[in-house]
């Protein structure tokens, strides 16, 4: 847990582009909230590896979102069922149902569909919001936080030592 | 562009994918093997084991080696053992989660093979010894002791006599008490008194006459009402008496029913001989029907599998939810196929009597989607003990509500050896050797089972009876049976799979009737006559008593008739003769009487 927090601090305080961090977290949201062994997650993995996305942010986000997904399963089921049984979309699903690749994607499962609709819908808003928050953090909060007494105490703590160790590794 | 693309990431993706593929290829055979064994064990209720599984991807196919399916009732025996199963899979449909086998070849299919270890997955309940569908029921050849029988038996005739006797007494008491409530002498005296008073009133001038007219009218109505009441009661009484007479008449035929019942109970009737085919051969045929039913019951859940899941194809269809797994919504397919289908299975069965070869088409758990029934055809020639044998049929569940299964079986030159037809101590019968040509056509429409079988047995050698048998009946029967060299047999099965009703007929019935029918008929007639005499003697006195009791009702009838007559007499005689009714009809001033 301490290492995870240290990693988060390291990423936030690093020179990494905010877009790379937020994109990693947003891809993690798709991969984590939807069933892990799904066809679309192979594509997500390809994008995560090929695009210059922050991998640490992706892995952290994946761990977090996978845990949350179990709590949100009932919501995903209801959402997915509503989408799959909507009469206006029936013809679309019927067409996709004929395709081997879409069947392999298992799109007709309520949780796959519900979690995919949920995470894709939130992808852009979360991306923009995280971008904004990271920038604001770096502009206003980071300098102020480092001057606070709590941060001073924190710097003297074991956690900060860990962070320093990791930073040192990074620059090796 | 370079800022956002990480080219080594593509290499990493390829490496990760290759690792996954290698792991899958390495472990998939074991995974498929365990899946088949687990699913099979669950379905059969006993161990299903495989020696090896080999999955090929290009082209998609599966090869199973030594499949053993344990017989759940005998864990040390395999119900089926198959040396090799090779199947070609439709790879594209496999990606759609549909197992479509274009062709399957089953080689070295053997039934009832021994197992090295027990295949039980749960405790096997002790198998009940199969009781025969029919038990031998030879007619008795000794006249039972009639006196003793009548002492022990609860005769219908005696029961009816006792009931009627009690009813007669109750009815008599009822009617005697009702007579007391009905108008009698006291009422008649009252009417006479009222008439007398009226006569006096008519002599008292116009006022007396006018007052008397009303009283006459009232009296007349009262008497008429009483007469009507008496008539109704008399009718009711006559009906009661008629019913009692009918019951007494019915009692006359009760002894005959008792005699028939006792003849059947003590087996002194030729009925047993008329049904000897059923007695001797029904057990075997019943056992075959039960075996067939057991196999069919095993196949039936598979045939109806998709119906249980509601596998139609019209519109989106939601399957049962699983927690954490969601539900699958199914949509109409352009070319619908069942989730499981074997289009053609070529089977080679190694039986003790030789090899049978056959094909099965369209094995699926979802015939409504496929639109075709499962058909099968097996045959074998020049086998050990059979010249030729064939089995073909169709299991049609395309329209589940109109399920229709048919099968026909033919065997030519079937060698029959050492078949025990009757284990009865009194009269054991065995078929030592013979040849049989048989045809059986079975149909099952919904729950209604029909089967018709014909058999011609020839070159028969039968043994019957025991050495030193002194019973003339069994001796006669044994002599007739051992002389039989050929038989024609007709079997009809109706009812349901759970309760099949097997009817058998053959030349055997006629032969045995001829051999021993006369003997049994004479015995039955003698027994019947003795019973008739004894029962008649036993019921003579109670019957006389009943008749006497019934004649006691004549007094009540006479009393009712007399009361009605007396009321009529008063009405007619006294009113018309003693009162000046005619004079009253034309009163002074033009007044008219209302009667």
Tab-separated table of C-alpha atoms in Angstrom, chain B residues 86-520:
chain	number	residue	atom	x	y	z
B	86	UNK	CA	-12.444	-38.954	-33.849
B	87	UNK	CA	-14.397	-35.849	-34.752
B	88	UNK	CA	-14.042	-32.947	-37.101
B	89	UNK	CA	-15.179	-29.652	-35.601
B	90	UNK	CA	-16.566	-26.557	-37.284
B	91	UNK	CA	-13.931	-24.060	-36.134
B	92	UNK	CA	-15.889	-20.937	-36.998
B	93	UNK	CA	-18.888	-22.073	-34.994
B	94	UNK	CA	-16.607	-23.067	-32.142
B	95	UNK	CA	-15.746	-19.358	-31.852
B	96	UNK	CA	-19.505	-18.751	-31.589
B	97	UNK	CA	-19.506	-21.157	-28.611
B	98	UNK	CA	-21.287	-23.809	-30.678
B	99	UNK	CA	-19.951	-27.342	-30.875
B	100	UNK	CA	-20.788	-28.495	-34.378
B	101	UNK	CA	-19.294	-31.855	-35.291
B	102	UNK	CA	-19.514	-32.534	-38.994
B	103	UNK	CA	-18.534	-36.165	-38.696
B	104	UNK	CA	-17.706	-38.365	-35.775
B	105	UNK	CA	-16.284	-41.846	-35.938
B	106	UNK	CA	-16.635	-44.139	-32.950
B	107	UNK	CA	-14.471	-47.221	-33.175
B	108	UNK	CA	-14.368	-50.184	-30.845
B	109	UNK	CA	-17.579	-49.539	-28.962
B	110	UNK	CA	-18.069	-52.254	-26.377
B	111	UNK	CA	-20.810	-52.683	-23.809
B	112	UNK	CA	-20.551	-53.952	-20.224
B	113	UNK	CA	-16.754	-54.189	-19.952
B	114	UNK	CA	-15.068	-54.780	-16.566
B	115	UNK	CA	-13.318	-51.912	-14.778
B	116	UNK	CA	-10.045	-52.054	-12.845
B	117	UNK	CA	-11.303	-49.658	-10.175
B	118	UNK	CA	-14.729	-48.659	-8.974
B	119	UNK	CA	-16.380	-45.907	-10.969
B	120	UNK	CA	-18.870	-44.989	-8.257
B	121	UNK	CA	-19.175	-41.332	-7.356
B	122	UNK	CA	-21.836	-41.950	-4.729
B	123	UNK	CA	-23.071	-44.869	-2.715
B	124	UNK	CA	-24.852	-47.393	-4.897
B	125	UNK	CA	-28.147	-48.573	-3.479
B	126	UNK	CA	-28.636	-52.320	-3.449
B	127	UNK	CA	-30.342	-53.319	-6.630
B	128	UNK	CA	-33.677	-54.909	-6.061
B	129	UNK	CA	-34.047	-58.281	-7.644
B	130	UNK	CA	-36.137	-57.828	-10.704
B	131	UNK	CA	-39.502	-59.349	-10.171
B	132	UNK	CA	-41.129	-60.872	-13.186
B	133	UNK	CA	-43.923	-58.996	-14.810
B	134	UNK	CA	-45.956	-62.172	-14.724
B	135	UNK	CA	-45.988	-65.078	-12.310
B	136	UNK	CA	-47.021	-68.554	-13.264
B	137	UNK	CA	-50.553	-69.300	-12.237
B	138	UNK	CA	-51.467	-72.875	-13.046
B	139	UNK	CA	-55.005	-74.069	-12.404
B	140	UNK	CA	-55.425	-76.188	-9.317
B	141	UNK	CA	-56.255	-79.803	-9.885
B	142	UNK	CA	-57.856	-80.599	-6.550
B	143	UNK	CA	-61.293	-79.516	-5.490
B	144	UNK	CA	-60.814	-77.412	-2.380
B	145	UNK	CA	-62.825	-78.124	0.777
B	146	UNK	CA	-66.015	-76.131	0.187
B	147	UNK	CA	-67.113	-76.264	3.817
B	148	UNK	CA	-63.817	-74.835	4.989
B	149	UNK	CA	-63.869	-72.149	2.292
B	150	UNK	CA	-67.345	-70.986	3.299
B	151	UNK	CA	-66.258	-70.762	6.929
B	152	UNK	CA	-63.272	-68.585	6.030
B	153	UNK	CA	-64.596	-66.463	3.208
B	154	UNK	CA	-66.535	-63.244	3.542
B	155	UNK	CA	-69.327	-63.943	1.043
B	156	UNK	CA	-70.972	-61.072	-0.765
B	157	UNK	CA	-74.337	-62.868	-0.518
B	158	UNK	CA	-74.200	-63.001	3.287
B	159	UNK	CA	-73.138	-59.373	3.466
B	160	UNK	CA	-76.079	-58.326	1.261
B	161	UNK	CA	-78.528	-60.395	3.341
B	162	UNK	CA	-77.338	-58.791	6.577
B	163	UNK	CA	-77.572	-55.308	5.108
B	164	UNK	CA	-81.034	-55.894	3.701
B	165	UNK	CA	-82.215	-57.379	6.975
B	166	UNK	CA	-81.083	-54.307	8.901
B	167	UNK	CA	-82.632	-51.987	6.328
B	168	UNK	CA	-85.951	-53.827	6.460
B	169	UNK	CA	-86.125	-53.453	10.193
B	170	UNK	CA	-85.263	-49.771	10.045
B	171	UNK	CA	-87.817	-49.080	7.314
B	172	UNK	CA	-90.525	-50.951	9.167
B	173	UNK	CA	-89.903	-48.971	12.355
B	174	UNK	CA	-89.889	-45.743	10.397
B	175	UNK	CA	-93.180	-46.456	8.673
B	176	UNK	CA	-94.893	-47.641	11.816
B	177	UNK	CA	-94.011	-44.406	13.558
B	178	UNK	CA	-95.119	-42.394	10.513
B	179	UNK	CA	-98.479	-44.191	10.516
B	180	UNK	CA	-99.111	-42.846	14.006
B	181	UNK	CA	-98.612	-39.307	12.747
B	182	UNK	CA	-100.957	-39.760	9.791
B	183	UNK	CA	-104.747	-39.004	10.014
B	184	UNK	CA	-106.541	-42.048	11.412
B	185	UNK	CA	-109.679	-42.980	13.343
B	186	UNK	CA	-109.599	-39.916	15.622
B	187	UNK	CA	-109.502	-37.618	12.613
B	188	UNK	CA	-112.369	-39.477	10.958
B	189	UNK	CA	-114.476	-39.158	14.134
B	190	UNK	CA	-113.762	-35.405	14.142
B	191	UNK	CA	-114.958	-35.072	10.559
B	192	UNK	CA	-118.120	-37.027	11.343
B	193	UNK	CA	-118.789	-34.690	14.226
B	194	UNK	CA	-118.361	-31.621	12.008
B	195	UNK	CA	-120.755	-33.106	9.450
B	196	UNK	CA	-123.334	-33.730	12.120
B	197	UNK	CA	-123.059	-30.130	13.310
B	198	UNK	CA	-123.552	-28.910	9.761
B	199	UNK	CA	-126.757	-30.864	9.376
B	200	UNK	CA	-128.108	-29.125	12.421
B	201	UNK	CA	-127.045	-25.733	11.047
B	202	UNK	CA	-128.959	-26.166	7.774
B	203	UNK	CA	-132.184	-26.429	9.722
B	204	UNK	CA	-131.747	-22.964	11.306
B	205	UNK	CA	-133.156	-20.802	8.468
B	206	UNK	CA	-131.338	-18.675	5.893
B	207	UNK	CA	-128.705	-17.474	8.343
B	208	UNK	CA	-127.921	-21.036	9.329
B	209	UNK	CA	-127.772	-22.101	5.711
B	210	UNK	CA	-125.398	-19.310	4.740
B	211	UNK	CA	-123.118	-20.047	7.715
B	212	UNK	CA	-123.227	-23.754	6.915
B	213	UNK	CA	-122.177	-23.192	3.322
B	214	UNK	CA	-118.797	-21.814	4.413
B	215	UNK	CA	-118.285	-24.610	6.882
B	216	UNK	CA	-119.132	-27.250	4.235
B	217	UNK	CA	-116.583	-25.712	1.917
B	218	UNK	CA	-113.927	-25.690	4.664
B	219	UNK	CA	-114.674	-29.289	5.641
B	220	UNK	CA	-114.504	-30.445	2.057
B	221	UNK	CA	-111.093	-28.813	1.569
B	222	UNK	CA	-109.773	-30.321	4.810
B	223	UNK	CA	-110.798	-33.843	3.848
B	224	UNK	CA	-109.427	-33.481	0.318
B	225	UNK	CA	-106.104	-32.282	1.716
B	226	UNK	CA	-105.908	-35.291	4.015
B	227	UNK	CA	-106.700	-37.608	1.102
B	228	UNK	CA	-103.923	-36.023	-1.007
B	229	UNK	CA	-101.505	-36.358	1.912
B	230	UNK	CA	-102.397	-40.025	2.339
B	231	UNK	CA	-102.010	-40.642	-1.384
B	232	UNK	CA	-98.486	-39.081	-1.319
B	233	UNK	CA	-97.418	-41.113	1.681
B	234	UNK	CA	-98.785	-44.276	0.096
B	235	UNK	CA	-96.821	-43.580	-3.102
B	236	UNK	CA	-93.640	-43.044	-1.080
B	237	UNK	CA	-94.276	-46.266	0.816
B	238	UNK	CA	-94.840	-48.229	-2.399
B	239	UNK	CA	-91.542	-46.918	-3.817
B	240	UNK	CA	-89.688	-47.990	-0.663
B	241	UNK	CA	-91.221	-51.448	-0.784
B	242	UNK	CA	-90.438	-51.769	-4.515
B	243	UNK	CA	-86.793	-50.912	-3.817
B	244	UNK	CA	-86.608	-53.506	-1.070
B	245	UNK	CA	-88.127	-56.095	-3.456
B	246	UNK	CA	-85.504	-55.188	-6.077
B	247	UNK	CA	-82.724	-55.697	-3.556
B	248	UNK	CA	-84.208	-59.030	-2.596
B	249	UNK	CA	-84.293	-60.022	-6.282
B	250	UNK	CA	-80.660	-58.976	-6.690
B	251	UNK	CA	-79.758	-61.243	-3.838
B	252	UNK	CA	-80.763	-64.201	-6.003
B	253	UNK	CA	-77.778	-63.564	-8.308
B	254	UNK	CA	-75.237	-62.845	-5.547
B	255	UNK	CA	-74.356	-66.542	-4.989
B	256	UNK	CA	-73.261	-66.814	-8.654
B	257	UNK	CA	-70.899	-63.889	-8.205
B	258	UNK	CA	-69.509	-65.479	-5.057
B	259	UNK	CA	-68.943	-68.731	-6.939
B	260	UNK	CA	-67.079	-66.994	-9.758
B	261	UNK	CA	-64.944	-65.091	-7.262
B	262	UNK	CA	-64.079	-68.233	-5.316
B	263	UNK	CA	-63.264	-70.165	-8.500
B	264	UNK	CA	-60.802	-67.465	-9.510
B	265	UNK	CA	-59.372	-67.170	-6.015
B	266	UNK	CA	-58.793	-70.881	-5.607
B	267	UNK	CA	-57.592	-71.089	-9.191
B	268	UNK	CA	-60.190	-73.563	-10.309
B	269	UNK	CA	-60.827	-72.103	-13.737
B	270	UNK	CA	-59.402	-72.578	-17.225
B	271	UNK	CA	-58.442	-68.874	-17.417
B	272	UNK	CA	-54.810	-69.606	-16.537
B	273	UNK	CA	-54.417	-71.865	-19.569
B	274	UNK	CA	-55.947	-69.305	-21.912
B	275	UNK	CA	-53.161	-66.893	-20.984
B	276	UNK	CA	-50.176	-69.221	-20.808
B	277	UNK	CA	-48.194	-67.355	-23.526
B	278	UNK	CA	-48.226	-64.311	-21.331
B	279	UNK	CA	-47.255	-66.371	-18.323
B	280	UNK	CA	-44.307	-68.099	-19.955
B	281	UNK	CA	-42.992	-65.508	-22.394
B	282	UNK	CA	-44.353	-62.263	-20.970
B	283	UNK	CA	-41.629	-62.083	-18.333
B	284	UNK	CA	-38.869	-62.017	-20.957
B	285	UNK	CA	-40.657	-59.520	-23.167
B	286	UNK	CA	-41.570	-57.374	-20.166
B	287	UNK	CA	-37.906	-57.345	-19.179
B	288	UNK	CA	-36.895	-56.204	-22.699
B	289	UNK	CA	-39.530	-53.459	-22.604
B	290	UNK	CA	-38.191	-52.257	-19.249
B	291	UNK	CA	-34.588	-52.296	-20.538
B	292	UNK	CA	-35.639	-50.292	-23.586
B	293	UNK	CA	-37.471	-47.836	-21.347
B	294	UNK	CA	-34.374	-47.389	-19.148
B	295	UNK	CA	-32.186	-46.558	-22.174
B	296	UNK	CA	-34.796	-44.223	-23.575
B	297	UNK	CA	-35.132	-42.412	-20.236
B	298	UNK	CA	-31.353	-41.847	-20.310
B	299	UNK	CA	-31.498	-40.314	-23.789
B	300	UNK	CA	-34.688	-38.290	-23.266
B	301	UNK	CA	-33.237	-35.471	-21.086
B	302	UNK	CA	-30.613	-34.863	-23.778
B	303	UNK	CA	-33.271	-34.699	-26.517
B	304	UNK	CA	-35.269	-32.216	-24.470
B	305	UNK	CA	-32.232	-30.286	-23.228
B	306	UNK	CA	-32.826	-27.096	-25.164
B	307	UNK	CA	-36.525	-27.100	-24.338
B	308	UNK	CA	-35.625	-27.010	-20.667
B	309	UNK	CA	-33.582	-23.882	-21.370
B	310	UNK	CA	-36.322	-22.441	-23.555
B	311	UNK	CA	-34.277	-22.516	-26.732
B	312	UNK	CA	-36.452	-20.787	-29.280
B	313	UNK	CA	-35.105	-18.350	-31.825
B	314	UNK	CA	-37.755	-15.640	-32.009
B	315	UNK	CA	-36.615	-12.263	-30.646
B	316	UNK	CA	-34.117	-11.527	-27.872
B	317	UNK	CA	-34.189	-14.205	-25.255
B	318	UNK	CA	-32.717	-13.951	-21.787
B	319	UNK	CA	-31.197	-17.016	-20.155
B	320	UNK	CA	-31.046	-17.644	-16.441
B	321	UNK	CA	-28.815	-15.222	-14.527
B	322	UNK	CA	-25.682	-16.317	-12.693
B	323	UNK	CA	-24.356	-14.100	-9.943
B	324	UNK	CA	-21.239	-12.246	-11.067
B	325	UNK	CA	-21.556	-13.741	-14.548
B	326	UNK	CA	-24.481	-11.744	-15.864
B	327	UNK	CA	-26.940	-13.176	-18.334
B	328	UNK	CA	-26.610	-13.969	-22.024
B	329	UNK	CA	-29.202	-12.387	-24.289
B	330	UNK	CA	-29.713	-14.374	-27.473
B	331	UNK	CA	-30.852	-12.921	-30.776
B	332	UNK	CA	-32.288	-14.413	-33.918
B	333	UNK	CA	-29.623	-16.048	-36.065
B	334	UNK	CA	-29.625	-15.943	-39.850
B	335	UNK	CA	-28.693	-19.618	-40.004
B	336	UNK	CA	-29.643	-20.946	-36.612
B	337	UNK	CA	-27.759	-23.939	-35.336
B	338	UNK	CA	-28.034	-25.746	-32.022
B	339	UNK	CA	-25.322	-25.220	-29.411
B	340	UNK	CA	-24.394	-28.865	-29.825
B	341	UNK	CA	-24.730	-30.937	-32.963
B	342	UNK	CA	-23.151	-34.048	-34.400
B	343	UNK	CA	-24.281	-34.202	-37.993
B	344	UNK	CA	-23.133	-37.745	-38.565
B	345	UNK	CA	-21.707	-40.359	-36.237
B	346	UNK	CA	-20.360	-43.589	-37.645
B	347	UNK	CA	-20.387	-46.259	-34.978
B	348	UNK	CA	-18.821	-49.675	-34.835
B	349	UNK	CA	-20.058	-51.746	-31.878
B	350	UNK	CA	-18.219	-54.892	-30.777
B	351	UNK	CA	-20.737	-57.188	-29.136
B	352	UNK	CA	-20.331	-60.804	-28.016
B	353	UNK	CA	-22.316	-61.908	-31.014
B	354	UNK	CA	-20.143	-59.925	-33.443
B	355	UNK	CA	-19.706	-56.456	-34.864
B	356	UNK	CA	-22.599	-54.135	-35.502
B	357	UNK	CA	-22.106	-51.086	-37.670
B	358	UNK	CA	-24.329	-48.111	-37.995
B	359	UNK	CA	-24.757	-44.407	-38.375
B	360	UNK	CA	-26.571	-41.822	-36.314
B	361	UNK	CA	-27.541	-38.503	-37.893
B	362	UNK	CA	-28.298	-35.184	-36.218
B	363	UNK	CA	-27.425	-35.837	-32.610
B	364	UNK	CA	-28.431	-32.638	-30.851
B	365	UNK	CA	-30.090	-31.336	-27.734
B	366	UNK	CA	-32.015	-28.755	-29.748
B	367	UNK	CA	-34.000	-30.347	-32.578
B	368	UNK	CA	-36.461	-27.421	-32.851
B	369	UNK	CA	-33.569	-25.173	-33.912
B	370	UNK	CA	-32.057	-27.730	-36.271
B	371	UNK	CA	-35.423	-28.707	-37.747
B	372	UNK	CA	-34.446	-32.346	-38.240
B	373	UNK	CA	-34.958	-35.428	-36.074
B	374	UNK	CA	-32.197	-37.702	-34.843
B	375	UNK	CA	-32.138	-40.828	-36.981
B	376	UNK	CA	-30.206	-44.036	-36.519
B	377	UNK	CA	-29.630	-47.266	-38.387
B	378	UNK	CA	-27.546	-50.244	-37.253
B	379	UNK	CA	-27.167	-53.624	-38.828
B	380	UNK	CA	-25.090	-56.761	-38.675
B	381	UNK	CA	-24.849	-59.881	-40.839
B	382	UNK	CA	-23.664	-63.409	-40.126
B	383	UNK	CA	-23.112	-62.786	-36.434
B	384	UNK	CA	-22.594	-65.388	-33.747
B	385	UNK	CA	-26.044	-66.729	-33.044
B	386	UNK	CA	-27.904	-64.397	-35.387
B	387	UNK	CA	-28.065	-64.537	-39.140
B	388	UNK	CA	-28.922	-60.854	-39.459
B	389	UNK	CA	-30.048	-58.090	-37.198
B	390	UNK	CA	-31.079	-54.497	-37.843
B	391	UNK	CA	-32.283	-51.585	-35.805
B	392	UNK	CA	-33.434	-48.313	-37.231
B	393	UNK	CA	-35.546	-45.425	-36.113
B	394	UNK	CA	-36.043	-41.744	-35.541
B	395	UNK	CA	-36.325	-39.631	-32.426
B	396	UNK	CA	-38.404	-36.700	-33.554
B	397	UNK	CA	-38.596	-33.807	-31.084
B	398	UNK	CA	-38.616	-31.071	-33.742
B	399	UNK	CA	-41.968	-29.904	-32.359
B	400	UNK	CA	-41.581	-30.631	-28.650
B	401	UNK	CA	-45.320	-30.787	-27.984
B	402	UNK	CA	-45.706	-33.368	-30.768
B	403	UNK	CA	-42.694	-35.530	-29.968
B	404	UNK	CA	-42.768	-38.810	-31.860
B	405	UNK	CA	-40.178	-41.541	-31.525
B	406	UNK	CA	-40.133	-44.649	-33.670
B	407	UNK	CA	-37.890	-47.680	-33.893
B	408	UNK	CA	-38.034	-50.976	-35.671
B	409	UNK	CA	-36.019	-54.029	-34.851
B	410	UNK	CA	-35.571	-57.104	-37.005
B	411	UNK	CA	-33.670	-60.297	-36.271
B	412	UNK	CA	-33.443	-63.316	-38.554
B	413	UNK	CA	-32.235	-66.692	-37.425
B	414	UNK	CA	-31.733	-65.697	-33.809
B	415	UNK	CA	-30.467	-68.696	-31.878
B	416	UNK	CA	-32.358	-69.205	-28.647
B	417	UNK	CA	-30.534	-71.326	-26.095
B	418	UNK	CA	-31.224	-72.216	-22.479
B	419	UNK	CA	-33.893	-69.655	-21.824
B	420	UNK	CA	-35.710	-70.259	-18.548
B	421	UNK	CA	-39.351	-69.472	-19.214
B	422	UNK	CA	-40.753	-70.527	-15.839
B	423	UNK	CA	-38.936	-70.926	-12.558
B	424	UNK	CA	-42.122	-72.169	-10.926
B	425	UNK	CA	-41.577	-75.106	-8.562
B	426	UNK	CA	-44.723	-76.863	-9.711
B	427	UNK	CA	-43.986	-76.557	-13.375
B	428	UNK	CA	-40.550	-75.361	-14.551
B	429	UNK	CA	-40.263	-74.662	-18.273
B	430	UNK	CA	-37.114	-74.006	-20.297
B	431	UNK	CA	-36.355	-73.423	-23.935
B	432	UNK	CA	-33.334	-75.593	-24.606
B	433	UNK	CA	-32.769	-74.485	-28.183
B	434	UNK	CA	-34.507	-72.967	-31.154
B	435	UNK	CA	-34.385	-70.354	-33.858
B	436	UNK	CA	-36.398	-67.178	-33.998
B	437	UNK	CA	-37.320	-64.602	-36.621
B	438	UNK	CA	-38.570	-61.456	-34.946
B	439	UNK	CA	-39.898	-58.068	-35.944
B	440	UNK	CA	-40.754	-55.340	-33.482
B	441	UNK	CA	-42.046	-51.868	-34.256
B	442	UNK	CA	-42.164	-49.415	-31.379
B	443	UNK	CA	-43.714	-45.960	-31.346
B	444	UNK	CA	-43.908	-43.332	-28.635
B	445	UNK	CA	-46.160	-40.326	-29.207
B	446	UNK	CA	-45.841	-38.021	-26.252
B	447	UNK	CA	-46.449	-40.408	-23.370
B	448	UNK	CA	-48.427	-42.976	-25.366
B	449	UNK	CA	-46.438	-46.109	-26.060
B	450	UNK	CA	-47.419	-48.592	-28.746
B	451	UNK	CA	-45.427	-51.576	-29.857
B	452	UNK	CA	-46.262	-54.494	-32.083
B	453	UNK	CA	-44.084	-57.505	-32.342
B	454	UNK	CA	-44.284	-60.675	-34.355
B	455	UNK	CA	-42.138	-63.682	-33.911
B	456	UNK	CA	-41.854	-67.056	-35.507
B	457	UNK	CA	-39.975	-69.581	-33.413
B	458	UNK	CA	-38.866	-72.795	-35.090
B	459	UNK	CA	-36.750	-75.884	-34.453
B	460	UNK	CA	-37.798	-75.601	-30.839
B	461	UNK	CA	-36.706	-77.948	-28.097
B	462	UNK	CA	-38.555	-77.292	-24.903
B	463	UNK	CA	-38.282	-79.022	-21.550
B	464	UNK	CA	-41.082	-78.834	-19.012
B	465	UNK	CA	-42.105	-80.328	-15.661
B	466	UNK	CA	-40.195	-82.319	-13.093
B	467	UNK	CA	-39.263	-85.950	-13.042
B	468	UNK	CA	-41.713	-88.119	-11.165
B	469	UNK	CA	-44.481	-85.545	-11.431
B	470	UNK	CA	-47.796	-87.106	-10.394
B	471	UNK	CA	-50.038	-84.132	-10.985
B	472	UNK	CA	-52.140	-85.036	-14.034
B	473	UNK	CA	-52.507	-81.413	-15.084
B	474	UNK	CA	-48.796	-80.550	-15.133
B	475	UNK	CA	-48.074	-83.906	-16.742
B	476	UNK	CA	-50.530	-83.148	-19.534
B	477	UNK	CA	-49.112	-79.653	-19.932
B	478	UNK	CA	-45.502	-80.885	-19.975
B	479	UNK	CA	-46.329	-83.463	-22.610
B	480	UNK	CA	-47.968	-80.808	-24.791
B	481	UNK	CA	-45.116	-78.321	-24.374
B	482	UNK	CA	-42.310	-80.749	-25.158
B	483	UNK	CA	-44.085	-81.713	-28.390
B	484	UNK	CA	-44.005	-78.140	-29.651
B	485	UNK	CA	-41.497	-77.592	-32.463
B	486	UNK	CA	-42.643	-74.208	-33.737
B	487	UNK	CA	-44.650	-71.302	-32.478
B	488	UNK	CA	-46.036	-68.056	-33.761
B	489	UNK	CA	-45.996	-65.192	-31.330
B	490	UNK	CA	-47.741	-61.850	-31.344
B	491	UNK	CA	-46.893	-59.177	-28.768
B	492	UNK	CA	-48.678	-55.866	-28.291
B	493	UNK	CA	-47.552	-53.222	-25.862
B	494	UNK	CA	-49.703	-50.238	-24.908
B	495	UNK	CA	-49.699	-47.726	-22.114
B	496	UNK	CA	-46.771	-45.581	-21.060
B	497	UNK	CA	-43.059	-46.196	-20.553
B	498	UNK	CA	-43.608	-46.228	-16.808
B	499	UNK	CA	-46.560	-48.596	-17.025
B	500	UNK	CA	-46.396	-50.684	-20.176
B	501	UNK	CA	-49.225	-53.121	-20.682
B	502	UNK	CA	-47.902	-56.172	-22.531
B	503	UNK	CA	-50.340	-58.510	-24.222
B	504	UNK	CA	-49.085	-61.726	-25.727
B	505	UNK	CA	-50.778	-64.376	-27.740
B	506	UNK	CA	-49.471	-67.445	-29.447
B	507	UNK	CA	-50.272	-70.955	-30.565
B	508	UNK	CA	-49.210	-72.048	-27.130
B	509	UNK	CA	-52.531	-71.009	-25.587
B	510	UNK	CA	-54.498	-73.164	-28.018
B	511	UNK	CA	-52.149	-76.115	-27.588
B	512	UNK	CA	-52.359	-76.026	-23.813
B	513	UNK	CA	-56.109	-75.503	-23.822
B	514	UNK	CA	-56.416	-78.569	-25.983
B	515	UNK	CA	-54.140	-80.579	-23.727
B	516	UNK	CA	-55.620	-79.760	-20.360
B	517	UNK	CA	-58.650	-77.525	-20.904
B	518	UNK	CA	-61.242	-80.298	-20.593
B	519	UNK	CA	-59.694	-81.537	-17.369
B	520	UNK	CA	-59.770	-78.092	-15.796
